[in-house]
């Protein structure tokens, strides 16, 4: 499991636009870079990031070899009700990790 | 002391200097080791021309193609040699530097000491300030887990002996390197941590610059965040500190540069696109955008020495330790910033 840092506001008012910040530990190996032995290191990157709010997709990002290591993704969404946010990263070598957080709306 | 050929062959260096003086400019220096341009992709791979005149650097440069053959396969460069990455600079910018004058090398008075944080861009500063954007926190979190982790040998975890790190480790990083009774000389934080690994946990020491060691160090050092650097006044460290000072002001490498020439005499001036910082070790281990990862102060020093075309001090060597000891006293009383972010 890769280390993640997810920042969701502790609470929000109904209709409020909140900022979500995520960081994940990942080498984002481009597949173009020679290693110490001179051979090209195989590509190992994250390719997508999806956020769902109570199961409904609210944000999606694609990632490419030029994305820096330990990708940071920040986005906003409209807080409507207290619910569960799921964050999913997928990538090379079957990488698939989901983290959850609760958004409290009152 | 491990220095480049220029110092070992003074006559040769004098001859070189003479030629340089005559042409008003000088040797080629690989700027990439001093400067990562990750945040500003447009400015890497730039060749610049620098002439040192009345101890000022004048940039006359213009962009041009990189010199691939100079992508030294130094471990510290491996991340930088990735095509398609903003951070690739190992064979990036080239400078022609004329360094003719002897550096005056006056130490910066305590009141005028400034962290590298002050000279970096607003975006990088913001990245460091916010724990949810600071990628160094990924290592700090790993370190917090390792602190609690019971080692395989049925021994105690770090926490088992030391308890709560926020109490036990507060202020520790601010006074390291400290005096070590066993060796009778300075000991740095990584060696101290590894000694607990081997002697108190019967585990193999963490490898130099490994993710685990950096994580534990970052976690320990973060407990000193905001506290001023307070070097141990132990007189038994005096000799080592003086050796460190001597290294800082000694010409080394093919360019005959000194650390002081940049960090005492020319901080605030430009070296290519980079602003030369005062060169303080107050944020380590830190996340360098060029590295795209966390690294130790010794790794940073190897970067500067590669840029000076000197043979970098080996990790864990006594020279590197003496230099670090001096750098910490030269930086006091700046606050610890671990995990800092630097370009």
Tab-separated table of C-alpha atoms in Angstrom:
chain	number	residue	atom	x	y	z
A	1	UNK	CA	0.000	0.000	0.000
A	2	UNK	CA	1.330	3.361	-0.985
A	3	UNK	CA	1.336	6.092	1.641
A	4	UNK	CA	-1.343	8.729	0.971
A	5	UNK	CA	-2.139	12.090	2.528
A	6	UNK	CA	-5.720	13.209	2.064
A	7	UNK	CA	-7.031	16.527	3.267
A	8	UNK	CA	-10.805	16.961	3.476
A	9	UNK	CA	-12.250	19.870	5.501
A	10	UNK	CA	-13.589	18.754	8.883
A	11	UNK	CA	-17.023	20.109	8.078
A	12	UNK	CA	-18.792	22.146	5.419
A	13	UNK	CA	-22.053	24.020	5.013
A	14	UNK	CA	-24.626	22.724	2.517
A	15	UNK	CA	-23.770	24.099	-0.926
A	16	UNK	CA	-20.266	25.146	0.112
A	17	UNK	CA	-17.437	24.615	-2.370
A	18	UNK	CA	-14.665	22.737	-0.580
A	19	UNK	CA	-11.079	22.043	-1.600
A	20	UNK	CA	-9.795	18.481	-1.422
A	21	UNK	CA	-6.045	17.817	-1.502
A	22	UNK	CA	-4.408	14.445	-2.078
A	23	UNK	CA	-0.825	13.253	-2.184
A	24	UNK	CA	0.343	9.727	-2.897
A	25	UNK	CA	3.755	8.164	-2.600
A	26	UNK	CA	4.714	6.822	-6.035
A	27	UNK	CA	7.974	6.812	-8.056
A	28	UNK	CA	6.260	7.622	-11.396
A	29	UNK	CA	9.063	5.866	-13.273
A	30	UNK	CA	8.744	7.199	-16.819
A	31	UNK	CA	9.991	4.208	-18.788
A	32	UNK	CA	12.529	6.377	-20.569
A	33	UNK	CA	15.198	6.546	-17.934
A	34	UNK	CA	18.318	4.387	-17.887
A	35	UNK	CA	19.168	2.739	-14.587
A	36	UNK	CA	22.619	2.334	-13.048
A	37	UNK	CA	23.259	-0.669	-15.329
A	38	UNK	CA	22.483	1.377	-18.442
A	39	UNK	CA	19.249	-0.472	-19.189
A	40	UNK	CA	15.985	1.398	-19.491
A	41	UNK	CA	13.940	1.042	-16.335
A	42	UNK	CA	10.456	-0.254	-17.102
A	43	UNK	CA	7.629	2.220	-16.914
A	44	UNK	CA	5.783	2.296	-13.597
A	45	UNK	CA	3.340	5.162	-13.345
A	46	UNK	CA	-0.110	5.927	-12.055
A	47	UNK	CA	-2.481	6.478	-14.939
A	48	UNK	CA	-5.701	7.607	-13.313
A	49	UNK	CA	-7.180	9.121	-10.229
A	50	UNK	CA	-10.909	9.105	-9.468
A	51	UNK	CA	-12.899	10.650	-6.630
A	52	UNK	CA	-16.467	9.527	-5.943
A	53	UNK	CA	-18.952	11.152	-3.565
A	54	UNK	CA	-21.325	8.485	-2.180
A	55	UNK	CA	-20.526	6.336	-5.195
A	56	UNK	CA	-21.025	9.060	-7.790
A	57	UNK	CA	-17.910	10.073	-9.721
A	58	UNK	CA	-17.208	13.765	-9.133
A	59	UNK	CA	-13.608	14.126	-10.278
A	60	UNK	CA	-11.245	12.249	-12.569
A	61	UNK	CA	-7.672	12.909	-13.668
A	62	UNK	CA	-5.386	11.104	-16.089
A	63	UNK	CA	-1.667	10.917	-15.412
A	64	UNK	CA	1.234	10.489	-17.823
A	65	UNK	CA	4.980	9.828	-17.692
A	66	UNK	CA	5.665	13.546	-17.359
A	67	UNK	CA	3.758	13.707	-14.078
A	68	UNK	CA	6.177	14.209	-11.191
A	69	UNK	CA	6.837	11.551	-8.567
A	70	UNK	CA	4.494	11.537	-5.551
A	71	UNK	CA	1.637	13.173	-7.474
A	72	UNK	CA	-0.343	15.890	-5.743
A	73	UNK	CA	-3.935	16.372	-6.912
A	74	UNK	CA	-6.152	19.142	-5.621
A	75	UNK	CA	-9.710	19.886	-6.741
A	76	UNK	CA	-12.934	21.406	-5.489
A	77	UNK	CA	-16.400	19.968	-5.094
A	78	UNK	CA	-19.769	21.174	-3.877
A	79	UNK	CA	-20.676	19.785	-0.445
A	80	UNK	CA	-24.327	18.725	-0.569
A	81	UNK	CA	-24.781	16.132	2.167
A	82	UNK	CA	-22.745	14.209	4.685
A	83	UNK	CA	-21.238	11.342	2.753
A	84	UNK	CA	-18.273	9.176	1.919
A	85	UNK	CA	-15.571	10.270	-0.462
A	86	UNK	CA	-13.550	7.510	-2.099
A	87	UNK	CA	-10.228	8.184	-3.755
A	88	UNK	CA	-8.899	5.626	-6.210
A	89	UNK	CA	-5.511	5.566	-7.912
A	90	UNK	CA	-4.834	3.066	-10.685
A	91	UNK	CA	-1.690	2.485	-12.667
A	92	UNK	CA	0.926	0.173	-14.149
A	93	UNK	CA	1.595	-3.292	-12.710
A	94	UNK	CA	-1.977	-3.598	-11.546
A	95	UNK	CA	-1.715	-0.694	-9.123
A	96	UNK	CA	-5.144	-0.126	-7.610
A	97	UNK	CA	-5.620	1.588	-4.275
A	98	UNK	CA	-8.697	3.150	-2.724
A	99	UNK	CA	-8.851	5.354	0.358
A	100	UNK	CA	-11.963	6.808	1.953
A	101	UNK	CA	-12.814	9.903	3.961
A	102	UNK	CA	-16.018	11.336	5.364
A	103	UNK	CA	-17.292	14.754	4.392
A	104	UNK	CA	-19.487	16.154	7.153
A	105	UNK	CA	-22.086	18.640	5.972
A	106	UNK	CA	-24.199	20.531	8.455
B	1	UNK	CA	41.138	15.348	2.608
B	2	UNK	CA	39.740	14.308	-0.687
B	3	UNK	CA	40.125	17.074	-3.223
B	4	UNK	CA	40.308	17.293	-6.980
B	5	UNK	CA	43.426	17.359	-9.058
B	6	UNK	CA	43.502	21.109	-9.223
B	7	UNK	CA	44.393	21.339	-5.607
B	8	UNK	CA	46.855	18.526	-5.775
B	9	UNK	CA	48.616	20.157	-8.687
B	10	UNK	CA	48.824	23.825	-7.729
B	11	UNK	CA	51.125	24.743	-10.596
B	12	UNK	CA	48.670	23.430	-13.085
B	13	UNK	CA	45.903	25.326	-11.424
B	14	UNK	CA	47.867	28.549	-11.450
B	15	UNK	CA	48.498	28.120	-15.123
B	16	UNK	CA	44.834	27.534	-15.699
B	17	UNK	CA	43.922	30.555	-13.685
B	18	UNK	CA	46.317	32.679	-15.641
B	19	UNK	CA	44.763	31.619	-18.879
B	20	UNK	CA	41.369	32.318	-17.457
B	21	UNK	CA	42.328	35.726	-16.314
B	22	UNK	CA	43.686	36.577	-19.713
B	23	UNK	CA	40.477	35.617	-21.410
B	24	UNK	CA	38.353	37.112	-18.699
B	25	UNK	CA	36.356	33.969	-18.317
B	26	UNK	CA	36.961	30.493	-17.317
B	27	UNK	CA	36.172	26.953	-16.739
B	28	UNK	CA	33.048	25.100	-17.428
B	29	UNK	CA	30.949	24.142	-14.502
B	30	UNK	CA	27.989	21.917	-14.453
B	31	UNK	CA	25.333	24.108	-12.967
B	32	UNK	CA	22.924	21.263	-12.784
B	33	UNK	CA	24.402	19.999	-9.568
B	34	UNK	CA	23.757	23.232	-7.811
B	35	UNK	CA	20.410	23.844	-9.245
B	36	UNK	CA	17.366	21.813	-10.091
B	37	UNK	CA	14.897	23.558	-12.302
B	38	UNK	CA	11.947	21.310	-11.616
B	39	UNK	CA	9.623	24.156	-10.860
B	40	UNK	CA	10.577	26.073	-13.959
B	41	UNK	CA	10.887	23.618	-16.853
B	42	UNK	CA	11.755	26.384	-19.307
B	43	UNK	CA	15.068	27.147	-17.779
B	44	UNK	CA	16.829	23.838	-17.550
B	45	UNK	CA	19.281	22.835	-20.235
B	46	UNK	CA	20.492	26.338	-20.421
B	47	UNK	CA	24.015	27.356	-21.057
B	48	UNK	CA	25.071	30.496	-19.388
B	49	UNK	CA	28.238	32.419	-19.278
B	50	UNK	CA	29.381	33.758	-16.024
B	51	UNK	CA	32.195	36.088	-15.390
B	52	UNK	CA	33.325	36.709	-11.905
B	53	UNK	CA	34.219	40.317	-11.526
B	54	UNK	CA	34.735	42.109	-8.242
B	55	UNK	CA	33.245	39.030	-6.656
B	56	UNK	CA	30.009	39.356	-8.529
B	57	UNK	CA	28.557	36.925	-10.968
B	58	UNK	CA	27.437	38.393	-14.232
B	59	UNK	CA	25.281	36.287	-16.378
B	60	UNK	CA	25.773	36.779	-20.070
B	61	UNK	CA	24.300	33.469	-21.023
B	62	UNK	CA	22.033	32.074	-23.635
B	63	UNK	CA	20.247	28.744	-23.970
B	64	UNK	CA	21.762	25.949	-25.965
B	65	UNK	CA	21.745	22.203	-26.294
B	66	UNK	CA	22.769	19.955	-23.417
B	67	UNK	CA	26.018	18.038	-23.393
B	68	UNK	CA	24.871	14.499	-22.959
B	69	UNK	CA	28.295	13.041	-22.400
B	70	UNK	CA	28.489	14.994	-19.202
B	71	UNK	CA	25.516	13.333	-17.636
B	72	UNK	CA	27.741	11.893	-14.976
B	73	UNK	CA	26.307	8.655	-13.763
B	74	UNK	CA	26.493	9.871	-10.217
B	75	UNK	CA	23.844	8.322	-8.010
B	76	UNK	CA	22.577	11.743	-7.092
B	77	UNK	CA	21.797	12.428	-10.665
B	78	UNK	CA	19.796	9.404	-11.476
B	79	UNK	CA	16.486	11.095	-11.073
B	80	UNK	CA	17.684	14.017	-13.111
B	81	UNK	CA	18.543	12.042	-16.185
B	82	UNK	CA	14.936	11.214	-16.913
B	83	UNK	CA	13.850	12.602	-20.213
B	84	UNK	CA	10.385	14.031	-20.081
B	85	UNK	CA	10.716	15.203	-16.512
B	86	UNK	CA	10.830	18.773	-15.400
B	87	UNK	CA	13.532	17.771	-13.010
B	88	UNK	CA	16.044	16.608	-15.566
B	89	UNK	CA	19.050	18.759	-15.254
B	90	UNK	CA	22.037	16.507	-14.671
B	91	UNK	CA	23.493	17.546	-17.965
B	92	UNK	CA	21.498	20.713	-18.025
B	93	UNK	CA	22.849	24.119	-17.690
B	94	UNK	CA	26.443	24.895	-18.318
B	95	UNK	CA	28.301	27.854	-17.102
B	96	UNK	CA	31.552	29.399	-17.909
B	97	UNK	CA	32.820	30.711	-14.681
B	98	UNK	CA	35.832	32.822	-14.095
B	99	UNK	CA	36.860	32.674	-10.499
B	100	UNK	CA	39.962	34.672	-10.100
B	101	UNK	CA	39.812	36.477	-6.828
B	102	UNK	CA	40.479	34.806	-3.554
B	103	UNK	CA	37.315	34.603	-1.535
B	104	UNK	CA	37.324	36.801	1.522
B	105	UNK	CA	35.221	34.205	3.311
B	106	UNK	CA	33.798	36.190	6.152
B	107	UNK	CA	31.239	34.230	8.076
B	108	UNK	CA	27.698	35.596	7.993
B	109	UNK	CA	26.838	37.160	11.385
B	110	UNK	CA	24.016	35.349	13.261
B	111	UNK	CA	21.535	38.192	12.818
B	112	UNK	CA	21.964	38.091	9.030
B	113	UNK	CA	21.540	34.361	8.608
B	114	UNK	CA	18.684	33.472	6.268
B	115	UNK	CA	17.182	30.107	5.504
B	116	UNK	CA	17.136	28.823	1.942
B	117	UNK	CA	13.356	29.079	2.363
B	118	UNK	CA	13.584	32.866	2.076
B	119	UNK	CA	15.176	32.840	-1.359
B	120	UNK	CA	12.979	30.250	-3.022
B	121	UNK	CA	9.861	30.915	-5.101
B	122	UNK	CA	6.506	31.650	-3.480
B	123	UNK	CA	5.012	28.407	-4.813
B	124	UNK	CA	7.763	26.263	-3.349
B	125	UNK	CA	7.403	28.114	-0.055
B	126	UNK	CA	3.666	27.423	-0.052
B	127	UNK	CA	4.329	23.751	-0.787
B	128	UNK	CA	6.620	23.524	2.242
B	129	UNK	CA	4.311	25.418	4.601
B	130	UNK	CA	1.242	23.259	4.103
B	131	UNK	CA	1.606	19.755	5.524
B	132	UNK	CA	-1.013	18.485	3.094
B	133	UNK	CA	1.012	19.604	0.060
B	134	UNK	CA	4.501	19.004	1.461
B	135	UNK	CA	5.598	15.662	-0.036
B	136	UNK	CA	8.171	15.311	2.751
B	137	UNK	CA	5.224	14.469	5.017
B	138	UNK	CA	4.883	11.130	3.190
B	139	UNK	CA	8.253	10.165	4.687
B	140	UNK	CA	7.415	11.647	8.069
B	141	UNK	CA	4.300	9.455	8.217
B	142	UNK	CA	6.357	6.407	7.249
B	143	UNK	CA	8.794	7.330	10.007
B	144	UNK	CA	5.984	7.562	12.549
B	145	UNK	CA	5.009	3.978	11.681
B	146	UNK	CA	8.605	2.760	11.907
B	147	UNK	CA	8.921	4.443	15.305
B	148	UNK	CA	6.144	2.191	16.601
B	149	UNK	CA	7.191	-0.920	14.702
B	150	UNK	CA	8.415	-3.817	16.839
B	151	UNK	CA	11.544	-5.276	15.243
B	152	UNK	CA	11.696	-8.918	14.266
B	153	UNK	CA	14.038	-9.972	17.077
B	154	UNK	CA	11.368	-9.630	19.792
B	155	UNK	CA	13.060	-6.457	20.929
B	156	UNK	CA	11.487	-3.129	21.711
B	157	UNK	CA	10.296	-0.637	19.129
B	158	UNK	CA	11.865	2.834	19.193
B	159	UNK	CA	8.730	3.877	21.052
B	160	UNK	CA	9.240	1.003	23.508
B	161	UNK	CA	12.302	2.738	24.947
B	162	UNK	CA	11.839	6.362	24.013
B	163	UNK	CA	8.071	6.651	24.338
B	164	UNK	CA	6.289	9.499	22.633
B	165	UNK	CA	8.590	10.976	20.009
B	166	UNK	CA	6.967	14.403	20.231
B	167	UNK	CA	8.408	14.576	23.757
B	168	UNK	CA	11.487	12.369	23.602
B	169	UNK	CA	12.854	13.622	20.291
B	170	UNK	CA	11.961	17.285	20.672
B	171	UNK	CA	15.064	19.401	20.132
B	172	UNK	CA	17.330	16.442	19.327
B	173	UNK	CA	17.907	17.304	15.654
B	174	UNK	CA	18.574	20.939	16.571
B	175	UNK	CA	21.755	19.970	18.432
B	176	UNK	CA	23.147	17.243	16.176
B	177	UNK	CA	25.879	16.334	15.205
B	178	UNK	CA	26.614	15.763	18.886
B	179	UNK	CA	29.635	14.476	20.780
B	180	UNK	CA	29.981	10.716	20.863
B	181	UNK	CA	31.789	9.281	23.865
B	182	UNK	CA	32.440	6.023	22.109
B	183	UNK	CA	34.264	7.405	19.084
B	184	UNK	CA	35.521	10.527	20.836
B	185	UNK	CA	34.264	12.674	17.966
B	186	UNK	CA	31.072	13.988	16.392
B	187	UNK	CA	28.168	11.690	15.590
B	188	UNK	CA	25.343	12.602	13.248
B	189	UNK	CA	21.687	11.777	13.631
B	190	UNK	CA	21.677	8.941	11.114
B	191	UNK	CA	24.579	7.189	12.817
B	192	UNK	CA	22.915	7.671	16.209
B	193	UNK	CA	19.664	6.170	14.945
B	194	UNK	CA	21.506	3.265	13.366
B	195	UNK	CA	23.342	2.629	16.606
B	196	UNK	CA	19.978	2.144	18.305
B	197	UNK	CA	19.073	-0.215	15.461
B	198	UNK	CA	22.132	-2.370	15.944
B	199	UNK	CA	22.795	-2.121	19.694
B	200	UNK	CA	19.279	-1.793	21.080
B	201	UNK	CA	17.223	-3.663	18.514
B	202	UNK	CA	19.760	-6.211	17.200
B	203	UNK	CA	18.736	-5.244	13.681
B	204	UNK	CA	20.863	-4.510	10.636
B	205	UNK	CA	21.538	-0.785	10.304
B	206	UNK	CA	19.394	1.057	7.795
B	207	UNK	CA	21.329	1.635	4.550
B	208	UNK	CA	22.616	5.149	3.868
B	209	UNK	CA	20.043	7.269	2.060
B	210	UNK	CA	17.499	4.414	2.215
B	211	UNK	CA	13.813	5.242	2.410
B	212	UNK	CA	13.585	3.823	5.938
B	213	UNK	CA	16.519	5.768	7.308
B	214	UNK	CA	15.309	9.005	5.720
B	215	UNK	CA	11.802	8.354	7.051
B	216	UNK	CA	12.950	7.789	10.643
B	217	UNK	CA	15.330	10.743	10.463
B	218	UNK	CA	12.595	12.966	9.057
B	219	UNK	CA	10.203	11.860	11.795
B	220	UNK	CA	12.785	12.500	14.512
B	221	UNK	CA	13.875	15.845	13.040
B	222	UNK	CA	10.289	17.037	12.524
B	223	UNK	CA	9.949	16.997	16.319
B	224	UNK	CA	12.392	19.941	16.326
B	225	UNK	CA	10.502	21.937	13.733
B	226	UNK	CA	10.548	25.616	14.619
B	227	UNK	CA	13.239	25.209	17.284
B	228	UNK	CA	16.477	27.140	16.789
B	229	UNK	CA	19.640	25.255	15.907
B	230	UNK	CA	21.653	25.053	19.130
B	231	UNK	CA	25.050	23.440	18.565
B	232	UNK	CA	26.496	21.541	21.500
B	233	UNK	CA	29.073	23.800	23.178
B	234	UNK	CA	31.175	20.725	24.036
B	235	UNK	CA	34.817	21.806	23.637
B	236	UNK	CA	35.705	18.308	22.498
B	237	UNK	CA	33.868	19.102	19.238
B	238	UNK	CA	35.955	22.193	18.625
B	239	UNK	CA	38.669	20.530	16.572
B	240	UNK	CA	36.217	18.762	14.270
B	241	UNK	CA	34.254	21.971	13.792
B	242	UNK	CA	37.431	23.818	12.857
B	243	UNK	CA	38.267	21.093	10.355
B	244	UNK	CA	34.813	21.621	8.896
B	245	UNK	CA	35.394	25.355	8.673
B	246	UNK	CA	38.708	24.729	6.923
B	247	UNK	CA	36.971	22.504	4.380
B	248	UNK	CA	34.346	25.180	3.807
B	249	UNK	CA	36.984	27.748	2.914
B	250	UNK	CA	39.386	25.393	1.092
B	251	UNK	CA	39.623	25.491	-2.663
B	252	UNK	CA	38.640	22.167	-4.094
B	253	UNK	CA	37.976	20.540	-7.407
B	254	UNK	CA	38.992	21.406	-10.923
B	255	UNK	CA	37.539	24.887	-10.631
B	256	UNK	CA	39.415	25.783	-7.486
B	257	UNK	CA	36.168	26.949	-5.907
B	258	UNK	CA	35.418	27.166	-2.205
B	259	UNK	CA	32.054	26.674	-0.560
B	260	UNK	CA	32.491	30.123	0.958
B	261	UNK	CA	32.920	31.769	-2.446
B	262	UNK	CA	29.284	31.009	-3.157
B	263	UNK	CA	27.617	30.749	0.220
B	264	UNK	CA	29.443	33.460	2.214
B	265	UNK	CA	30.427	35.911	-0.496
B	266	UNK	CA	27.772	35.571	-3.182
B	267	UNK	CA	24.543	34.466	-1.582
B	268	UNK	CA	21.591	36.337	-3.003
B	269	UNK	CA	23.281	36.551	-6.410
B	270	UNK	CA	22.285	34.444	-9.353
B	271	UNK	CA	23.981	31.283	-10.562
B	272	UNK	CA	22.181	30.762	-13.835
B	273	UNK	CA	18.541	30.776	-12.853
B	274	UNK	CA	19.165	29.790	-9.230
B	275	UNK	CA	19.567	32.252	-6.426
B	276	UNK	CA	22.583	31.201	-4.399
B	277	UNK	CA	21.340	30.545	-0.864
B	278	UNK	CA	23.461	31.008	2.232
B	279	UNK	CA	23.675	27.224	2.241
B	280	UNK	CA	22.230	26.282	5.609
B	281	UNK	CA	21.421	22.689	6.585
B	282	UNK	CA	18.329	23.601	8.636
B	283	UNK	CA	15.699	21.670	6.685
B	284	UNK	CA	17.146	18.186	6.303
B	285	UNK	CA	16.222	15.588	5.425
B	286	UNK	CA	14.288	17.581	2.845
B	287	UNK	CA	12.298	17.104	-0.324
B	288	UNK	CA	14.195	18.475	-3.273
B	289	UNK	CA	12.121	18.919	-6.410
B	290	UNK	CA	15.134	17.989	-8.514
B	291	UNK	CA	15.496	14.715	-6.617
B	292	UNK	CA	11.757	14.102	-6.586
B	293	UNK	CA	12.367	12.601	-3.227
B	294	UNK	CA	13.742	13.122	0.238
B	295	UNK	CA	17.484	13.409	0.733
B	296	UNK	CA	20.044	14.017	3.451
B	297	UNK	CA	22.277	17.034	3.890
B	298	UNK	CA	25.204	14.859	2.837
B	299	UNK	CA	23.525	14.175	-0.466
B	300	UNK	CA	23.080	17.922	-0.914
B	301	UNK	CA	26.788	18.451	-0.241
B	302	UNK	CA	27.666	15.804	-2.822
B	303	UNK	CA	25.552	17.755	-5.320
B	304	UNK	CA	27.456	20.972	-4.618
B	305	UNK	CA	30.808	19.199	-4.773
B	306	UNK	CA	29.958	17.549	-8.075
B	307	UNK	CA	29.115	21.021	-9.356
B	308	UNK	CA	32.497	22.242	-8.130
B	309	UNK	CA	34.086	19.379	-10.027
B	310	UNK	CA	35.518	18.075	-6.817
B	311	UNK	CA	35.393	14.482	-5.730
B	312	UNK	CA	32.373	14.353	-3.410
B	313	UNK	CA	32.976	13.235	0.167
B	314	UNK	CA	31.713	9.705	0.597
B	315	UNK	CA	28.533	9.203	2.594
B	316	UNK	CA	29.441	8.825	6.235
B	317	UNK	CA	33.051	10.008	5.753
B	318	UNK	CA	34.684	12.032	8.493
B	319	UNK	CA	35.078	15.017	6.146
B	320	UNK	CA	31.346	15.093	5.436
B	321	UNK	CA	30.650	14.869	9.171
B	322	UNK	CA	33.087	17.686	10.056
B	323	UNK	CA	31.571	19.854	7.341
B	324	UNK	CA	28.048	19.175	8.574
B	325	UNK	CA	29.107	20.020	12.124
B	326	UNK	CA	30.510	23.347	10.967
B	327	UNK	CA	27.492	24.081	8.776
B	328	UNK	CA	25.143	23.620	11.724
B	329	UNK	CA	27.040	26.090	13.898
B	330	UNK	CA	27.274	28.460	10.926
B	331	UNK	CA	23.471	28.262	10.597
B	332	UNK	CA	22.544	28.786	14.273
B	333	UNK	CA	20.081	30.077	15.405
B	334	UNK	CA	17.922	29.450	12.326
B	335	UNK	CA	14.885	27.301	13.082
B	336	UNK	CA	14.717	23.668	11.963
B	337	UNK	CA	12.341	23.311	8.990
B	338	UNK	CA	12.305	19.547	8.495
B	339	UNK	CA	10.805	18.385	6.228
B	340	UNK	CA	11.703	21.409	4.097
B	341	UNK	CA	11.135	21.650	0.350
B	342	UNK	CA	13.838	23.047	-1.934
B	343	UNK	CA	14.058	23.484	-5.689
